mmCIF file of C-alpha atoms and ligand atoms in Angstrom:
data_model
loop_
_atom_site.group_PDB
_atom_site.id
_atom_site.type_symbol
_atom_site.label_atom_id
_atom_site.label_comp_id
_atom_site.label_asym_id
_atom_site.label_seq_id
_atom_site.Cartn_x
_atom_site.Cartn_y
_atom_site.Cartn_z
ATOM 1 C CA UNK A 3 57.663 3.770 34.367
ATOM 2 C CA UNK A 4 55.069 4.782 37.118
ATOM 3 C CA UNK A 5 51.413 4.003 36.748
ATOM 4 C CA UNK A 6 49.814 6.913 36.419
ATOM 5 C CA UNK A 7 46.094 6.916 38.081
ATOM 6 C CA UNK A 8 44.211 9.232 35.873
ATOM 7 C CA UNK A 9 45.538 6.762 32.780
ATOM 8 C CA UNK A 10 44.176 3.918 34.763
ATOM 9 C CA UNK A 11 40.988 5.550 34.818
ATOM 10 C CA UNK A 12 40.541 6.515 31.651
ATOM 11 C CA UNK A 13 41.317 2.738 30.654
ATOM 12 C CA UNK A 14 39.086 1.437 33.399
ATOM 13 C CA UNK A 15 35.968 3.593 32.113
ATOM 14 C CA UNK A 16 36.667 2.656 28.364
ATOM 15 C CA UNK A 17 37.045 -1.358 29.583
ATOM 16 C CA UNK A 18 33.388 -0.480 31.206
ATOM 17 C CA UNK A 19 31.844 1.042 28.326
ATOM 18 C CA UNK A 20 33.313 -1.630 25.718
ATOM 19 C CA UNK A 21 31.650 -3.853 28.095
ATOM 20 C CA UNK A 22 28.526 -2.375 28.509
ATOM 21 C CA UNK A 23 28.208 -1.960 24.515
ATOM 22 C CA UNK A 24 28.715 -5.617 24.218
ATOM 23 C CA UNK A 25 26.045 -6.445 26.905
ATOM 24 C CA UNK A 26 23.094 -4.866 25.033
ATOM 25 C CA UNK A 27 20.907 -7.060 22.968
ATOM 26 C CA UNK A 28 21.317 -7.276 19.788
ATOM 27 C CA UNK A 29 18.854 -5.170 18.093
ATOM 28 C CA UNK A 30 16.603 -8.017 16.774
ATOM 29 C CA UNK A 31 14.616 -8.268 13.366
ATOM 30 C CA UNK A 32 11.568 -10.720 12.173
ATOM 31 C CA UNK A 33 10.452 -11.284 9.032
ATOM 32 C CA UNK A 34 7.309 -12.991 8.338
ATOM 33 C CA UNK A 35 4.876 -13.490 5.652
ATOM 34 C CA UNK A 36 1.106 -14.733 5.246
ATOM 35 C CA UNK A 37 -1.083 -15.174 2.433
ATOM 36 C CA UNK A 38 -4.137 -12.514 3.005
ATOM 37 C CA UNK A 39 -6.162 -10.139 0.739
ATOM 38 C CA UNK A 40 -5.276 -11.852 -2.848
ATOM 39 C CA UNK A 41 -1.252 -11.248 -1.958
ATOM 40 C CA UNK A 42 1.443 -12.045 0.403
ATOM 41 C CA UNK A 43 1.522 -9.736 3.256
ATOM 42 C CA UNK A 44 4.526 -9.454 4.803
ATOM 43 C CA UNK A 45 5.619 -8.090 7.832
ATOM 44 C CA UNK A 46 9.126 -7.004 9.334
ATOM 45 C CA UNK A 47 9.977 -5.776 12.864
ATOM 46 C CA UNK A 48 12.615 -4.979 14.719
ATOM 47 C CA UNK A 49 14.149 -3.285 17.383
ATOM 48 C CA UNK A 50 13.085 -5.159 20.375
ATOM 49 C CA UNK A 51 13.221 -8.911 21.849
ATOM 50 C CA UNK A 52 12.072 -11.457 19.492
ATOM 51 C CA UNK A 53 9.524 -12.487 21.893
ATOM 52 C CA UNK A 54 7.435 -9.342 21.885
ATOM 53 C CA UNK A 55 8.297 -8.981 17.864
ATOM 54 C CA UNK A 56 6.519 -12.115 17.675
ATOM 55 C CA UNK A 57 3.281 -11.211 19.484
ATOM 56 C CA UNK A 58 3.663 -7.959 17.970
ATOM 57 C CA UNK A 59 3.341 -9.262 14.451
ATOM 58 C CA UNK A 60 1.261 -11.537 15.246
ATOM 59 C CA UNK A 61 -1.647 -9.034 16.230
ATOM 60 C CA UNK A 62 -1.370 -7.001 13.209
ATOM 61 C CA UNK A 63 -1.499 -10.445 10.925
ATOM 62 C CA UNK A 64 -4.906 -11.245 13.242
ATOM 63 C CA UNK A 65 -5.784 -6.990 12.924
ATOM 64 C CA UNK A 66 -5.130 -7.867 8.379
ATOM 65 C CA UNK A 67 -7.704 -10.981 9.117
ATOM 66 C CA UNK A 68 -10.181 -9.596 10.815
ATOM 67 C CA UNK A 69 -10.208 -6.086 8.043
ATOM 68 C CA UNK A 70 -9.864 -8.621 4.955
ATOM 69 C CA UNK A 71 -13.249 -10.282 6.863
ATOM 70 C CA UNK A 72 -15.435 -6.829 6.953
ATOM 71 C CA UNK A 73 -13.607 -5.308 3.464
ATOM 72 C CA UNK A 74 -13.450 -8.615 0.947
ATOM 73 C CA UNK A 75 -16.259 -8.725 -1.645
ATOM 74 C CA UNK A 76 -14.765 -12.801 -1.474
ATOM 75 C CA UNK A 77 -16.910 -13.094 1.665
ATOM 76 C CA UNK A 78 -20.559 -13.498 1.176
ATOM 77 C CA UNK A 79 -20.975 -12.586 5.024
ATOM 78 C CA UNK A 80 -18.373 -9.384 5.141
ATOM 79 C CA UNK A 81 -19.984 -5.745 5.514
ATOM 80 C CA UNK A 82 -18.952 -4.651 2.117
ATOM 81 C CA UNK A 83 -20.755 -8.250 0.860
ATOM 82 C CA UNK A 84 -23.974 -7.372 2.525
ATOM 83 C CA UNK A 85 -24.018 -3.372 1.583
ATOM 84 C CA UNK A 86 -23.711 -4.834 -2.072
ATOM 85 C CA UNK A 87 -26.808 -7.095 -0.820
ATOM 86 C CA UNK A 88 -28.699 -4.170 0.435
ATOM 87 C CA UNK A 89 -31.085 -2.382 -1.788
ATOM 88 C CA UNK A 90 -30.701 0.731 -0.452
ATOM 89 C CA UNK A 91 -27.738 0.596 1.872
ATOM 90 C CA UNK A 92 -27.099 -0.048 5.439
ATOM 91 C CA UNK A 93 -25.165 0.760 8.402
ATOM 92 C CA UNK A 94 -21.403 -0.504 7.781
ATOM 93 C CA UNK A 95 -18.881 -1.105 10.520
ATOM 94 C CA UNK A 96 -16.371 2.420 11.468
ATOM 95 C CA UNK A 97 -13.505 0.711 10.036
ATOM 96 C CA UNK A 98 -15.888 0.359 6.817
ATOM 97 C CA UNK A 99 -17.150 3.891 6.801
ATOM 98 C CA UNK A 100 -13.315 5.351 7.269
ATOM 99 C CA UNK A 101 -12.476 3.335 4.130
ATOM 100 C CA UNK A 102 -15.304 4.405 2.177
ATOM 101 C CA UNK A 103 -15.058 7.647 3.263
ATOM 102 C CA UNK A 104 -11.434 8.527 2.060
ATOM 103 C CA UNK A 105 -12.251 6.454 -0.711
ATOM 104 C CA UNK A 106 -15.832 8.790 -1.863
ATOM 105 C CA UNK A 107 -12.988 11.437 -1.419
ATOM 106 C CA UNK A 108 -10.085 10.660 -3.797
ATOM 107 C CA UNK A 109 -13.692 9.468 -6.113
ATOM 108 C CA UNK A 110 -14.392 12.914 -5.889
ATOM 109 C CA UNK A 111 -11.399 14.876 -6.186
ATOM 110 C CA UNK A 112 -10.460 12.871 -9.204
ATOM 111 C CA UNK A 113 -13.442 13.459 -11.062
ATOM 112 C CA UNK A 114 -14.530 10.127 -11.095
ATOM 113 C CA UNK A 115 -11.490 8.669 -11.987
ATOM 114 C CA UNK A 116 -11.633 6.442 -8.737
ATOM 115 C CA UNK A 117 -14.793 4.476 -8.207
ATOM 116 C CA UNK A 118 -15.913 2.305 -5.198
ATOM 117 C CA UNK A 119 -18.914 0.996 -7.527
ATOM 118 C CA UNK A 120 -17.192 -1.189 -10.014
ATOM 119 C CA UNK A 121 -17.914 -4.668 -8.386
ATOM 120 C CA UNK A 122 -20.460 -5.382 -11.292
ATOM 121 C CA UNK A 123 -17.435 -4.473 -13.985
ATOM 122 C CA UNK A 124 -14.874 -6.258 -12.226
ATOM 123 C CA UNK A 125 -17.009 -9.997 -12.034
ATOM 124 C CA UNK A 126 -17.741 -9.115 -15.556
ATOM 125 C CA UNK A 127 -13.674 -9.098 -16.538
ATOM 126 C CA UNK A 128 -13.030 -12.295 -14.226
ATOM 127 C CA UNK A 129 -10.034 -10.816 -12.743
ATOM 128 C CA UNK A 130 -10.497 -13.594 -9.907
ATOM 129 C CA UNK A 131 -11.486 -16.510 -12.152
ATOM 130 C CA UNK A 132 -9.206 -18.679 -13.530
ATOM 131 C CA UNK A 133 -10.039 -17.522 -17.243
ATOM 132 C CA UNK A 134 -10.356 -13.929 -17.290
ATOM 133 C CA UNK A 135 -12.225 -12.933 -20.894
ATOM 134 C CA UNK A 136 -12.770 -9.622 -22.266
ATOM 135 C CA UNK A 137 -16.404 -8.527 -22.140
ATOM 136 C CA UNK A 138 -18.359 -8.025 -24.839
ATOM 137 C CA UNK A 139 -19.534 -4.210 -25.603
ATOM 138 C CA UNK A 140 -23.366 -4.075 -23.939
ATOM 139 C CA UNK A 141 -22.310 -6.406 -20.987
ATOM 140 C CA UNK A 142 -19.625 -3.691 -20.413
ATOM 141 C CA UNK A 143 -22.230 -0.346 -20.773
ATOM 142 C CA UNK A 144 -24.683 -2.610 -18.706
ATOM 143 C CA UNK A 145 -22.100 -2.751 -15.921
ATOM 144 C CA UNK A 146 -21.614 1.045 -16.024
ATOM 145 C CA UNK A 147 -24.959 2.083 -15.465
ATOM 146 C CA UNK A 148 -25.751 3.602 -12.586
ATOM 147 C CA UNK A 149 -21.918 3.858 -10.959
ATOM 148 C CA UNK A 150 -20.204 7.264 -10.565
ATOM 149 C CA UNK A 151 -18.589 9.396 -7.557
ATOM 150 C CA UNK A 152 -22.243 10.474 -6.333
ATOM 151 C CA UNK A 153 -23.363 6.569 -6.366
ATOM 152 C CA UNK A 154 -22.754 6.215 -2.726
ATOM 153 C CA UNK A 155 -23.484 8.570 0.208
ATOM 154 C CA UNK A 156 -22.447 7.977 3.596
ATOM 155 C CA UNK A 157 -23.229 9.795 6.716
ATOM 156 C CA UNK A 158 -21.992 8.580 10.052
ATOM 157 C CA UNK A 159 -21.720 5.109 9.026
ATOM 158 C CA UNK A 160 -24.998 4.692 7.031
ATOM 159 C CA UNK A 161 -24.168 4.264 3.159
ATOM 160 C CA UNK A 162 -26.892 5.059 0.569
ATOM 161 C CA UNK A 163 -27.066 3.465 -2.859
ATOM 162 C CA UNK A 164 -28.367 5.390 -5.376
ATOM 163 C CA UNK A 165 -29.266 2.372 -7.263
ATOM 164 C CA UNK A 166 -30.423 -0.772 -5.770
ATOM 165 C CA UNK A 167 -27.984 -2.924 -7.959
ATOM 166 C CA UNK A 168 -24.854 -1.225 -7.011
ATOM 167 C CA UNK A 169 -22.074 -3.566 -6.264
ATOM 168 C CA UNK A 170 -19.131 -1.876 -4.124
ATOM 169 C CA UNK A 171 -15.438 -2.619 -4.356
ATOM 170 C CA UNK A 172 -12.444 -1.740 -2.276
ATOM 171 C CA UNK A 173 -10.131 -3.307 -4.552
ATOM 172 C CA UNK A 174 -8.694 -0.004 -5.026
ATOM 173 C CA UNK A 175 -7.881 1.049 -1.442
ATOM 174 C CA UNK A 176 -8.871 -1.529 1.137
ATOM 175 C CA UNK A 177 -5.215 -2.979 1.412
ATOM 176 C CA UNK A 178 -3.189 -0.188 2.250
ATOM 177 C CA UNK A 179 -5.814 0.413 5.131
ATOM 178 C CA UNK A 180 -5.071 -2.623 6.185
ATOM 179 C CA UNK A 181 -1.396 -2.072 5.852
ATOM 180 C CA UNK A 182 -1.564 1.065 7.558
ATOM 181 C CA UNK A 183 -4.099 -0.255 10.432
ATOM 182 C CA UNK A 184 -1.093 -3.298 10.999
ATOM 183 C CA UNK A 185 1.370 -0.503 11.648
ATOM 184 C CA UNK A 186 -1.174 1.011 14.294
ATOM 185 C CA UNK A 187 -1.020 -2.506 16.048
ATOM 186 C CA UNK A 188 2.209 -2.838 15.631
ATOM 187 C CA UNK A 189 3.197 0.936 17.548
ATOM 188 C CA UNK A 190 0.755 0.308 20.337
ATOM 189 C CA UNK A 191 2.733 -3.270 20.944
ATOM 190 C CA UNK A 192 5.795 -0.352 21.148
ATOM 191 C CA UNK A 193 7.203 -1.666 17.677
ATOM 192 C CA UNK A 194 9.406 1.137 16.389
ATOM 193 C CA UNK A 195 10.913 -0.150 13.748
ATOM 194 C CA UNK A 196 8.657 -2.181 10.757
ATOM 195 C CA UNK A 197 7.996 -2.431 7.178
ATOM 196 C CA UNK A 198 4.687 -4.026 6.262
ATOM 197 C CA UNK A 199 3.954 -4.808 2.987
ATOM 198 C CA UNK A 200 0.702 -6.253 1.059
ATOM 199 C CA UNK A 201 1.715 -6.547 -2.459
ATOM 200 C CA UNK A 202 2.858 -3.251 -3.132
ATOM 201 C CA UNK A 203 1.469 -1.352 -0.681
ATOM 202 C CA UNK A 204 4.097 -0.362 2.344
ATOM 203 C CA UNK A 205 4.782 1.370 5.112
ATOM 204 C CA UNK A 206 8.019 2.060 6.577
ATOM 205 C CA UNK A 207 7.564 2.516 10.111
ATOM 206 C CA UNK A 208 10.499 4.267 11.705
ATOM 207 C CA UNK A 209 14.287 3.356 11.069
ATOM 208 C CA UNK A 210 15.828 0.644 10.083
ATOM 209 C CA UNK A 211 17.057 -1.746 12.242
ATOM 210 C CA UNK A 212 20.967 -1.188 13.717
ATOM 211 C CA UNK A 213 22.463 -4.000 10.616
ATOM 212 C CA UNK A 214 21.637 -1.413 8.264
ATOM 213 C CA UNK A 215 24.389 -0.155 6.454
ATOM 214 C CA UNK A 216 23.239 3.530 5.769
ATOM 215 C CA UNK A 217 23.982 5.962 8.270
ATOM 216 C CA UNK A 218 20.738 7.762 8.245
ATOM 217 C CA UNK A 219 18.617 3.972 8.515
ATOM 218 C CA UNK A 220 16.425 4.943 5.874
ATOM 219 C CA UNK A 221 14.646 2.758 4.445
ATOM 220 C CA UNK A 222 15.607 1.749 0.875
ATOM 221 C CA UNK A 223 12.642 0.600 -1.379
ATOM 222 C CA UNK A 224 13.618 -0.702 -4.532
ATOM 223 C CA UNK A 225 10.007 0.169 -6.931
ATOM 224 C CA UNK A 226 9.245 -2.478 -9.500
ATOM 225 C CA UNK A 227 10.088 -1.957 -13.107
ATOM 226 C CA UNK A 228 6.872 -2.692 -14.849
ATOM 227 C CA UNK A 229 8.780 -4.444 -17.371
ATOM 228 C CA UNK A 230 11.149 -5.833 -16.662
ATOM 229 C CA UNK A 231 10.649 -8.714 -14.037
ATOM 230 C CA UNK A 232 12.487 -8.538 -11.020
ATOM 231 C CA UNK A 233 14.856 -5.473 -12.382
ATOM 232 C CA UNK A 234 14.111 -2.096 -10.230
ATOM 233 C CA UNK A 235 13.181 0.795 -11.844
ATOM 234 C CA UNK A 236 14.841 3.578 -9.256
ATOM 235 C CA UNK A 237 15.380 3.439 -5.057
ATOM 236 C CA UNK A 238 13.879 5.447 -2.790
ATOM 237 C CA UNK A 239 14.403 6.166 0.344
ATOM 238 C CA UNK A 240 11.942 6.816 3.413
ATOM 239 C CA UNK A 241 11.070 6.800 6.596
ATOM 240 C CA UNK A 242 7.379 6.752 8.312
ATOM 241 C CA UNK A 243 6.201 7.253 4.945
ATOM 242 C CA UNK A 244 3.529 4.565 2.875
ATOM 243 C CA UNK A 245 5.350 3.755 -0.435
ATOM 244 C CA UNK A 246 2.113 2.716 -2.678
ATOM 245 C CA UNK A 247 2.463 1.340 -6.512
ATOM 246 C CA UNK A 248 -0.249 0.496 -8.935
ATOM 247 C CA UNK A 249 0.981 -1.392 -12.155
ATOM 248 C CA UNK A 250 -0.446 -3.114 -14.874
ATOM 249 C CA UNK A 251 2.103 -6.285 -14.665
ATOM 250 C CA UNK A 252 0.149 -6.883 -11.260
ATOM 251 C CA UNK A 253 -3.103 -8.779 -12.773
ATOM 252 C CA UNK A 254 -3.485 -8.952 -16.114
ATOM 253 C CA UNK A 255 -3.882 -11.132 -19.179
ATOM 254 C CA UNK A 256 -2.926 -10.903 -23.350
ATOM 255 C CA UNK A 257 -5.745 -11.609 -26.078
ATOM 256 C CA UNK A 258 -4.722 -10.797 -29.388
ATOM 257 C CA UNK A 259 -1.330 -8.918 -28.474
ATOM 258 C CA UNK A 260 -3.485 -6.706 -26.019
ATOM 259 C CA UNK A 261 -2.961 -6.569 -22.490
ATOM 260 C CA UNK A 262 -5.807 -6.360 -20.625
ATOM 261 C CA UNK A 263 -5.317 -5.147 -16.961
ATOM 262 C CA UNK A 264 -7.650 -5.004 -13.597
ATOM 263 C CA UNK A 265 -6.907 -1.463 -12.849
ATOM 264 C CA UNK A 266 -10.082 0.181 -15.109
ATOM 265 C CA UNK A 267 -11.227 3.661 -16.565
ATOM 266 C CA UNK A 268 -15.052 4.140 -15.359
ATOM 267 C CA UNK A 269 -15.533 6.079 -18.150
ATOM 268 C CA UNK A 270 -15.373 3.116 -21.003
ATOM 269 C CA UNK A 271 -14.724 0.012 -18.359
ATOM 270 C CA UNK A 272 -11.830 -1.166 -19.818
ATOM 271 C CA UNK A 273 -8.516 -1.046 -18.297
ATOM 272 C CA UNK A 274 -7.245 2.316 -18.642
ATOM 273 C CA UNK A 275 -4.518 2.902 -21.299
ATOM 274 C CA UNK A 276 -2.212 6.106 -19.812
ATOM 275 C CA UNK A 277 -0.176 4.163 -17.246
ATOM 276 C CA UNK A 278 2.332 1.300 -16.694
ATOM 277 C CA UNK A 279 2.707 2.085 -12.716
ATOM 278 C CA UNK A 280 2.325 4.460 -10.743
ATOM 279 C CA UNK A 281 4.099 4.620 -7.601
ATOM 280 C CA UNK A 282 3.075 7.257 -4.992
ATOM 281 C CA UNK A 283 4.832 7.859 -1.397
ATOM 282 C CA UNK A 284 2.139 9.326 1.301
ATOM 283 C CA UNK A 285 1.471 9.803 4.693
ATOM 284 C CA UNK A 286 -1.407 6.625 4.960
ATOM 285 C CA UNK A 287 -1.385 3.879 3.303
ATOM 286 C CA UNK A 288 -4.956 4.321 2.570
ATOM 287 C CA UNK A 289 -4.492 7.542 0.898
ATOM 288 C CA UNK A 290 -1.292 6.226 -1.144
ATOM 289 C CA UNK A 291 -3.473 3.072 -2.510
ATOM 290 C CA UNK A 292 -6.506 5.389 -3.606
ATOM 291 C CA UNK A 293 -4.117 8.135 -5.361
ATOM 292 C CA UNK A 294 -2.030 5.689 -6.822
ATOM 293 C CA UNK A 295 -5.082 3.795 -8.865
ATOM 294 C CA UNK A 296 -6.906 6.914 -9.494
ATOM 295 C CA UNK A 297 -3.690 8.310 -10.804
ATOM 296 C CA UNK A 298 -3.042 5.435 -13.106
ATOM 297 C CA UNK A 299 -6.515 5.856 -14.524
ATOM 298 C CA UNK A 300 -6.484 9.277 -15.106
ATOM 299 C CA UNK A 301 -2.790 9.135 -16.622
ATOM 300 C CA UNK A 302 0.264 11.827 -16.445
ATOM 301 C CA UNK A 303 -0.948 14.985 -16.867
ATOM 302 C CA UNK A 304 -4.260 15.049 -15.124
ATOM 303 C CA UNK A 305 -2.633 12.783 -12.648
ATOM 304 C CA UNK A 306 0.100 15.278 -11.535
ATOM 305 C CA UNK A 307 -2.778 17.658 -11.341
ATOM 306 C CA UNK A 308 -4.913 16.030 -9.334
ATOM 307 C CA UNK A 309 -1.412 15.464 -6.479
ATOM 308 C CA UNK A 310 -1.406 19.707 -6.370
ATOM 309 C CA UNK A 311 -4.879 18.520 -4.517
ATOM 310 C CA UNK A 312 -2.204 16.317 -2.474
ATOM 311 C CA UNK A 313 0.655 18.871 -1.371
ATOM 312 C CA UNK A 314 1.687 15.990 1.359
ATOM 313 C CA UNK A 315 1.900 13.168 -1.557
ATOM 314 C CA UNK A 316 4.552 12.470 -4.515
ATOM 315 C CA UNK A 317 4.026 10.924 -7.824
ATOM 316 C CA UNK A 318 6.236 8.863 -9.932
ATOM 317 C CA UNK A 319 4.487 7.777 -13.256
ATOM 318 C CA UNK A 320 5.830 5.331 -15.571
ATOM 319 C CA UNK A 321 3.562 5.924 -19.050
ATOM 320 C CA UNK A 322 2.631 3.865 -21.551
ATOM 321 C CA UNK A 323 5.361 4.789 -23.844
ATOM 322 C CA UNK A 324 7.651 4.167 -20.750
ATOM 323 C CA UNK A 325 8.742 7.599 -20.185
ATOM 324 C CA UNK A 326 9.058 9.277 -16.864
ATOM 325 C CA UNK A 327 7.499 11.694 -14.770
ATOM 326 C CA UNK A 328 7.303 12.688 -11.140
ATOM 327 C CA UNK A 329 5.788 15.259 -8.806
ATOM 328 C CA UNK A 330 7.658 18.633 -7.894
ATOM 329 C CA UNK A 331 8.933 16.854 -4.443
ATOM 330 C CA UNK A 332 9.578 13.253 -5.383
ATOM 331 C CA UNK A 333 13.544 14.473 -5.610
ATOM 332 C CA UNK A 334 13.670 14.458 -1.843
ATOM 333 C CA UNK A 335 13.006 10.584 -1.796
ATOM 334 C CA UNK A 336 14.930 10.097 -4.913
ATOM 335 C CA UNK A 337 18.526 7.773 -4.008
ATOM 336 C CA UNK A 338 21.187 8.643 -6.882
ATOM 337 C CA UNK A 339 23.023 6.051 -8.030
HETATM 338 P P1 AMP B 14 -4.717 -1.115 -7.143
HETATM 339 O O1 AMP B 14 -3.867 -2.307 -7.324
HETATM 340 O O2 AMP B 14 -4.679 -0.487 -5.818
HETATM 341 O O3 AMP B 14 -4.548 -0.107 -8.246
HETATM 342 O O4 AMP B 14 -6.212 -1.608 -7.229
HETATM 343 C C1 AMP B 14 -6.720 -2.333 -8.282
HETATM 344 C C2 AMP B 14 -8.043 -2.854 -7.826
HETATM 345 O O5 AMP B 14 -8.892 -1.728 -7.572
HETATM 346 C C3 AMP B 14 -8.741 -3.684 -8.846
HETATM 347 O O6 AMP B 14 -8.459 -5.056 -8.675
HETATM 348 C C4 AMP B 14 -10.207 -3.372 -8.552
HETATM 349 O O7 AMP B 14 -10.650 -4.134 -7.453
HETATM 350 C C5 AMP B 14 -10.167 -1.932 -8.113
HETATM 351 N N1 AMP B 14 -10.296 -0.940 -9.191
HETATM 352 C C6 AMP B 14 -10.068 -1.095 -10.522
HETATM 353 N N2 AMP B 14 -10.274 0.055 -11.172
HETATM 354 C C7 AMP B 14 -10.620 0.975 -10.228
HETATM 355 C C8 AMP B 14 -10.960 2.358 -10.262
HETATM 356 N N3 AMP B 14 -10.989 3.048 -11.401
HETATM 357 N N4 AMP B 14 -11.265 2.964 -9.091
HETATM 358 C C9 AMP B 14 -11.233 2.282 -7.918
HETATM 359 N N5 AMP B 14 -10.938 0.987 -7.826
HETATM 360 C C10 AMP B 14 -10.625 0.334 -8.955
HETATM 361 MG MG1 MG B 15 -4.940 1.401 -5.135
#
């Protein structure tokens, strides 16, 4: 049989493309973890070299380190540390103002259910001591006095106490601004591809790498059942989306058959009794971490009210009876089995 050129061709040009196809790189992934901010923060990248993954992740670790320095109430020298100090207040870093700032917001918007001034109440439970105790009932109303959404002012970056013995703390909302402030480093080192994650609060920057098996690359997040340990309670699926839970399995102790949690209700200072977890999927980070704990403490029904507020955020609620509930949207995340 004659060789016929146009067949040639064609095979030539497919030979060159199955070359070419095996010539790219592969499309690399890192995975690395650090202890930071009370948790393990880990970070995952992908998409480029390995080399500039590396010094990729590396900057948003060292961006993590240098927040947890200005946001930790651990440090006796960080911002928040020394606006605690203050007797009236003082001029706080940007980074600190934008945190406090979104956080006066969601303190607002949720009635009070989210409070920046519980730093006396939480040393009082011992969350970070080795032997947390439950208070007894005038240490807790002592620890009250004084705190509430109009507490703190801030304009520009100059925060106002209303009283002198305020203690702040970002528990509540300064790790997903970290988390989201990594995934700022990591686009601007031309990352397109990451999930960062400090201990339940994520971001899912992107796609997912080329190995993933679903077509789309979403990301699949398997949420926590507050129960049962290591068993997941439903899958969802995102992209360039923060992923934020709150639970009460996180930090918490038993007395007496009681569980006693770190996420607390303002109103009495105990840990608040609606929730198990709350998992809320959001734009920031920042925004996700606040909702989420203000959320839990408010409990399902005047915590899917207060999302309407949100039209951007969903809402997955786990009670304390274990029963269900979600947002109007959350079904667009939502992976059926
Ligand atoms: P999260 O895990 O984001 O729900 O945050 C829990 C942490 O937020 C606690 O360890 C406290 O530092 C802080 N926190 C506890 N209760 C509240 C509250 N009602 N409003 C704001 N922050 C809180
Ligand atoms: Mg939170």
């Amino acid at each position: 049989m004659p060789w016929n050129r146009p067949l040639i061709i064609g095979l030539l040009v497919v030979l060159l493309a199955l070359t070419w196809w095996r010539l790219q790189p592969e499309d690399e992934e890192i995975h690395r973890s650090q202890l930071m901010m009370g948790t393990i923060v880990e970070i995952m990248a992908g998409g480029q070299e390995t080399s500039k993954l590396e010094v990729a992740v590396d900057a948003a670790f060292a961006e993590i380190a240098r927040l947890d320095k200005l946001l930790s109430r651990h440090n006796p020298d960080s911002d928040v540390s020394r606006l605690s100090q203050s007797g009236k207040g003082r001029e706080v870093a940007v980074e600190t103002a934008e945190v406090i700032a979104l956080g006066l917001e969601v303190a607002q918007s949720s009635g009070g259910a989210f409070d920046l001034t519980l730093g006396r109440l939480k040393s009082l439970w011992g969350f970070d001591k080795e032997t947390p105790t439950v208070p007894d009932r005038e240490a807790l109303s002592a620890a009250l006095v004084g705190i509430g959404p109009g507490a703190l002012s801030l304009e520009g970056q100059q925060v106002s106490k209303r009283a002198t013995n305020l203690q702040v703390d970002l528990g509540g909302i300064a790790k997903g601004y970290a988390v989201d402030r990594a995934i700022t480093v990591l686009k601007q080192h031309g990352v397109t591809s990451a999930a960062v994650n400090a201990g339940g609060d994520m971001y899912l920057l992107g796609q997912r790498s080329q190995r993933a098996k679903h077509p789309e690359r979403f990301w699949r997040i398997g949420l926590q059942h507050p129960r049962q340990k290591d068993a997941v309670l439903e899958t969802v699926q995102v992209r360039d989306r923060a992923v934020v839970t709150s639970g009460d399995y996180e930090r918490f102790f038993e007395q007496e058959g009681i569980r006693y949690h770190h996420i607390f209700d303002p109103q009495s200072g105990l840990p608040a009794r609606g929730c198990r977890s709350v998992t809320i999927i959001a734009d920031s980070v920042a925004l996700g971490d606040a909702l989420a704990t203000a959320v839990f403490v408010l409990g399902p029904e005047a915590g899917l009210k207060l999302m309407t507020q949100y039209p951007k955020a969903e809402g997955l609620i786990v009670t304390a009876d274990g029963t269900l509930h979600t947002s109007p949207g959350w079904t667009r995340y939502q992976v059926t089995p």
